[in-house]
PDB file of C-alpha atoms in Angstrom:
ATOM      1  CA  VAL A1170      82.554 104.548  89.434  1.00  0.00           C
ATOM      2  CA  GLU A1171      85.025 106.395  87.725  1.00  0.00           C
ATOM      3  CA  VAL A1172      88.506 105.971  87.066  1.00  0.00           C
ATOM      4  CA  GLU A1173      91.212 106.871  85.734  1.00  0.00           C
ATOM      5  CA  VAL A1174      94.179 104.563  83.956  1.00  0.00           C
ATOM      6  CA  ASP A1175      97.410 106.103  83.654  1.00  0.00           C
ATOM      7  CA  ILE A1176      98.515 103.464  80.722  1.00  0.00           C
ATOM      8  CA  GLU A1177     102.270 104.941  80.696  1.00  0.00           C
ATOM      9  CA  THR A1178     102.179 103.097  84.615  1.00  0.00           C
ATOM     10  CA  GLY A1179      99.331 101.311  84.735  1.00  0.00           C
ATOM     11  CA  GLN A1180      98.310 103.190  87.846  1.00  0.00           C
ATOM     12  CA  VAL A1181      94.510 103.416  88.224  1.00  0.00           C
ATOM     13  CA  SER A1182      92.782 106.589  90.338  1.00  0.00           C
ATOM     14  CA  VAL A1183      89.255 106.720  91.190  1.00  0.00           C
ATOM     15  CA  ILE A1184      88.266 110.473  90.782  1.00  0.00           C
ATOM     16  CA  ASP A1185      84.079 109.765  91.514  1.00  0.00           C
ATOM     17  CA  SER A1186      82.157 107.216  93.798  1.00  0.00           C
ATOM     18  CA  TYR A1187      78.390 107.436  94.561  1.00  0.00           C
ATOM     19  CA  VAL A1188      77.835 104.991  97.283  1.00  0.00           C
ATOM     20  CA  ALA A1189      73.861 104.722  98.416  1.00  0.00           C
ATOM     21  CA  ASP A1190      72.896 102.945 101.998  1.00  0.00           C
ATOM     22  CA  ASP A1191      69.281 101.220 102.330  1.00  0.00           C
ATOM     23  CA  CYS A1192      69.108 101.684 106.215  1.00  0.00           C
ATOM     24  CA  GLY A1193      66.190 101.168 107.121  1.00  0.00           C
ATOM     25  CA  LYS A1194      65.261 104.613 108.988  1.00  0.00           C
ATOM     26  CA  ALA A1195      67.648 106.268 109.191  1.00  0.00           C
ATOM     27  CA  LEU A1196      67.851 107.786 113.105  1.00  0.00           C
ATOM     28  CA  ASN A1197      71.746 109.290 112.681  1.00  0.00           C
ATOM     29  CA  PRO A1198      72.001 110.369 109.194  1.00  0.00           C
ATOM     30  CA  ILE A1199      75.597 111.781 109.746  1.00  0.00           C
ATOM     31  CA  ALA A1200      76.321 109.266 111.506  1.00  0.00           C
ATOM     32  CA  ILE A1201      75.228 106.565 108.963  1.00  0.00           C
ATOM     33  CA  HIS A1202      77.779 108.970 106.054  1.00  0.00           C
ATOM     34  CA  GLY A1203      80.301 108.743 108.157  1.00  0.00           C
ATOM     35  CA  GLN A1204      80.469 105.083 107.888  1.00  0.00           C
ATOM     36  CA  THR A1205      79.505 105.446 105.095  1.00  0.00           C
ATOM     37  CA  ASN A1206      82.683 106.933 103.896  1.00  0.00           C
ATOM     38  CA  GLY A1207      84.453 104.903 105.954  1.00  0.00           C
ATOM     39  CA  ALA A1208      83.528 101.262 104.012  1.00  0.00           C
ATOM     40  CA  THR A1209      83.769 102.911 100.425  1.00  0.00           C
ATOM     41  CA  VAL A1210      87.557 103.915 101.687  1.00  0.00           C
ATOM     42  CA  GLN A1211      88.165 100.469 102.548  1.00  0.00           C
ATOM     43  CA  ALA A1212      86.681  99.003  99.469  1.00  0.00           C
ATOM     44  CA  ILE A1213      89.362 101.043  97.228  1.00  0.00           C
ATOM     45  CA  GLY A1214      91.850  99.909  99.647  1.00  0.00           C
ATOM     46  CA  TRP A1215      91.508  96.593  99.494  1.00  0.00           C
ATOM     47  CA  THR A1216      91.310  96.786  95.793  1.00  0.00           C
ATOM     48  CA  LEU A1217      93.926  99.094  94.428  1.00  0.00           C
ATOM     49  CA  TYR A1218      96.200  98.229  97.237  1.00  0.00           C
ATOM     50  CA  GLU A1219      95.923  96.390 100.649  1.00  0.00           C
ATOM     51  CA  GLN A1220      97.850  93.161  99.029  1.00  0.00           C
ATOM     52  CA  LEU A1221      99.642  90.637 102.280  1.00  0.00           C
ATOM     53  CA  HIS A1222     103.115  89.325 101.480  1.00  0.00           C
ATOM     54  CA  TYR A1223     104.878  87.028 102.464  1.00  0.00           C
ATOM     55  CA  GLU A1224     108.536  85.758 102.053  1.00  0.00           C
ATOM     56  CA  ASN A1225     109.255  82.092 103.337  1.00  0.00           C
ATOM     57  CA  GLY A1226     106.353  81.464 105.265  1.00  0.00           C
ATOM     58  CA  ARG A1227     105.915  85.264 107.369  1.00  0.00           C
ATOM     59  CA  LEU A1228     104.588  87.983 106.867  1.00  0.00           C
ATOM     60  CA  ALA A1229     107.279  90.997 105.283  1.00  0.00           C
ATOM     61  CA  ASN A1230     104.693  93.503 105.160  1.00  0.00           C
ATOM     62  CA  GLY A1231     103.340  93.359 108.757  1.00  0.00           C
ATOM     63  CA  ASN A1232     103.322  97.019 109.973  1.00  0.00           C
ATOM     64  CA  PHE A1233     102.129 100.377 108.321  1.00  0.00           C
ATOM     65  CA  ALA A1234     105.541 101.151 107.083  1.00  0.00           C
ATOM     66  CA  ASP A1235     105.398  97.960 104.235  1.00  0.00           C
ATOM     67  CA  TYR A1236     102.008  98.255 104.513  1.00  0.00           C
ATOM     68  CA  ASN A1237      99.994  99.897 101.050  1.00  0.00           C
ATOM     69  CA  MET A1238      97.045 101.246 101.559  1.00  0.00           C
ATOM     70  CA  ALA A1239      94.607 104.004 100.209  1.00  0.00           C
ATOM     71  CA  THR A1240      95.744 106.966 101.226  1.00  0.00           C
ATOM     72  CA  ALA A1241      93.726 111.300 101.932  1.00  0.00           C
ATOM     73  CA  ASP A1242      95.020 111.155  98.277  1.00  0.00           C
ATOM     74  CA  ALA A1243      93.648 108.257  96.347  1.00  0.00           C
ATOM     75  CA  VAL A1244      89.989 108.834  97.621  1.00  0.00           C
ATOM     76  CA  PRO A1245      87.741 111.105  95.530  1.00  0.00           C
ATOM     77  CA  MET A1246      85.825 113.429  97.771  1.00  0.00           C
ATOM     78  CA  LEU A1247      82.609 110.913  98.201  1.00  0.00           C
ATOM     79  CA  ARG A1248      78.903 111.764  97.437  1.00  0.00           C
ATOM     80  CA  GLY A1249      76.397 109.435  98.474  1.00  0.00           C
ATOM     81  CA  GLY A1250      72.921 109.029 100.195  1.00  0.00           C
ATOM     82  CA  PHE A1251      70.709 106.130 101.568  1.00  0.00           C
ATOM     83  CA  VAL A1252      66.868 105.139 101.070  1.00  0.00           C
ATOM     84  CA  GLU A1253      65.191 105.182 104.319  1.00  0.00           C
ATOM     85  CA  SER A1254      62.100 101.972 104.210  1.00  0.00           C
ATOM     86  CA  ASN A1255      60.387 100.862 107.762  1.00  0.00           C
ATOM     87  CA  ASP A1256      62.942  97.093 108.492  1.00  0.00           C
ATOM     88  CA  PRO A1257      60.383  95.222 110.919  1.00  0.00           C
ATOM     89  CA  ASN A1258      63.024  94.005 112.613  1.00  0.00           C
ATOM     90  CA  GLY A1259      65.158  96.818 113.450  1.00  0.00           C
ATOM     91  CA  PRO A1260      64.859  98.892 116.234  1.00  0.00           C
ATOM     92  CA  TYR A1261      63.038 101.531 115.850  1.00  0.00           C
ATOM     93  CA  GLY A1262      62.626 100.126 112.029  1.00  0.00           C
ATOM     94  CA  ALA A1263      66.034 100.451 111.509  1.00  0.00           C
ATOM     95  CA  LYS A1264      69.138  98.698 109.976  1.00  0.00           C
ATOM     96  CA  GLY A1265      72.298  97.986 109.450  1.00  0.00           C
ATOM     97  CA  ALA A1266      74.223 101.052 107.504  1.00  0.00           C
ATOM     98  CA  SER A1267      77.682 101.216 105.522  1.00  0.00           C
ATOM     99  CA  GLU A1268      78.483  97.609 106.076  1.00  0.00           C
ATOM    100  CA  THR A1269      77.156  96.437 102.581  1.00  0.00           C
ATOM    101  CA  ALA A1270      79.509  99.747 101.156  1.00  0.00           C
ATOM    102  CA  ILE A1271      82.551  97.359 101.052  1.00  0.00           C
ATOM    103  CA  LEU A1272      80.649  94.525  99.084  1.00  0.00           C
ATOM    104  CA  PRO A1273      79.805  96.873  95.486  1.00  0.00           C
ATOM    105  CA  GLY A1274      83.540  98.670  95.205  1.00  0.00           C
ATOM    106  CA  ALA A1275      85.555  95.878  93.969  1.00  0.00           C
ATOM    107  CA  PRO A1276      83.045  94.861  91.337  1.00  0.00           C
ATOM    108  CA  ALA A1277      82.648  98.721  90.917  1.00  0.00           C
ATOM    109  CA  ILE A1278      86.443  99.620  90.457  1.00  0.00           C
ATOM    110  CA  ALA A1279      86.882  96.388  88.626  1.00  0.00           C
ATOM    111  CA  ASN A1280      83.955  97.455  85.538  1.00  0.00           C
ATOM    112  CA  ALA A1281      85.211 100.926  85.582  1.00  0.00           C
ATOM    113  CA  VAL A1282      88.941  99.575  84.901  1.00  0.00           C
ATOM    114  CA  TYR A1283      87.403  97.301  82.568  1.00  0.00           C
ATOM    115  CA  ASP A1284      85.038 100.322  80.834  1.00  0.00           C
ATOM    116  CA  ALA A1285      88.687 102.371  80.968  1.00  0.00           C
ATOM    117  CA  ILE A1286      91.832 101.050  78.829  1.00  0.00           C
ATOM    118  CA  GLY A1287      88.823  97.285  77.854  1.00  0.00           C
ATOM    119  CA  VAL A1288      91.076  95.228  80.175  1.00  0.00           C
ATOM    120  CA  ARG A1289      89.552  92.346  82.909  1.00  0.00           C
ATOM    121  CA  ILE A1290      91.639  92.271  85.770  1.00  0.00           C
ATOM    122  CA  THR A1291      89.663  89.995  88.154  1.00  0.00           C
ATOM    123  CA  ASP A1292      92.378  88.992  90.622  1.00  0.00           C
ATOM    124  CA  LEU A1293      92.603  91.267  93.729  1.00  0.00           C
ATOM    125  CA  PRO A1294      94.124  94.010  94.049  1.00  0.00           C
ATOM    126  CA  ILE A1295      94.188  95.990  90.325  1.00  0.00           C
ATOM    127  CA  THR A1296      97.639  96.826  91.348  1.00  0.00           C
ATOM    128  CA  PRO A1297      99.423  98.756  88.763  1.00  0.00           C
ATOM    129  CA  GLU A1298     101.870  95.840  87.377  1.00  0.00           C
ATOM    130  CA  LYS A1299      98.850  93.423  86.485  1.00  0.00           C
ATOM    131  CA  VAL A1300      97.881  96.444  84.704  1.00  0.00           C
ATOM    132  CA  LEU A1301     100.695  96.847  83.091  1.00  0.00           C
ATOM    133  CA  ALA A1302     101.439  93.008  82.182  1.00  0.00           C
ATOM    134  CA  ALA A1303      97.439  93.181  81.062  1.00  0.00           C
ATOM    135  CA  LEU A1304      97.321  95.530  78.833  1.00  0.00           C
ATOM    136  CA  HIS A1305     101.004  94.353  77.327  1.00  0.00           C
ATOM    137  CA  ALA A1306      99.297  90.937  76.642  1.00  0.00           C
ATOM    138  CA  LYS A1307      95.921  93.100  75.826  1.00  0.00           C
ATOM    139  CA  GLN A1308      98.256  94.395  72.020  1.00  0.00           C
ATOM    140  CA  GLN A1309      99.822  91.197  71.896  1.00  0.00           C
ATOM    141  CA  GLN A1310      97.143  88.857  71.339  1.00  0.00           C
ATOM    142  CA  GLY A1311      95.845  92.513  69.106  1.00  0.00           C
ATOM    143  CA  ALA A1312      99.501  91.993  67.789  1.00  0.00           C
ATOM    144  CA  SER A1313      99.052  88.010  66.937  1.00  0.00           C
ATOM    145  CA  HIS A1314      95.455  88.693  65.274  1.00  0.00           C
ATOM    146  CA  ALA A1315      96.708  91.464  62.817  1.00  0.00           C
TER     147      ALA A1315
END
């Protein structure tokens, strides 16, 4: 994963991604590709956008007008592939595909943010506000050591 971080606004943009999946025997490569892309977009959403907000114990953003999620303009051209193996327990040697594409998304994006700005953010989603706060804290820490 490669990201760009706007240090003025705190906005994180995923600009490149490559995802590979071990699916056993690929019975339907086009479906695997589509499912893996969908899982990758979900991972981007969970990592950078999606968050439930509660006010007085009630969900405040429980509709598409108020719930922030990744849209097409937030997703780069997705690249990927799959690794074939023969799973003796699956039908025709196949096994589940794309579910595992969600799991490494958050740590991969968080590590890319760290590589870009030198600040590790461990609380999801990685919002512009959290990025700016982390950069400010880093700047303050640097000033106190000067």
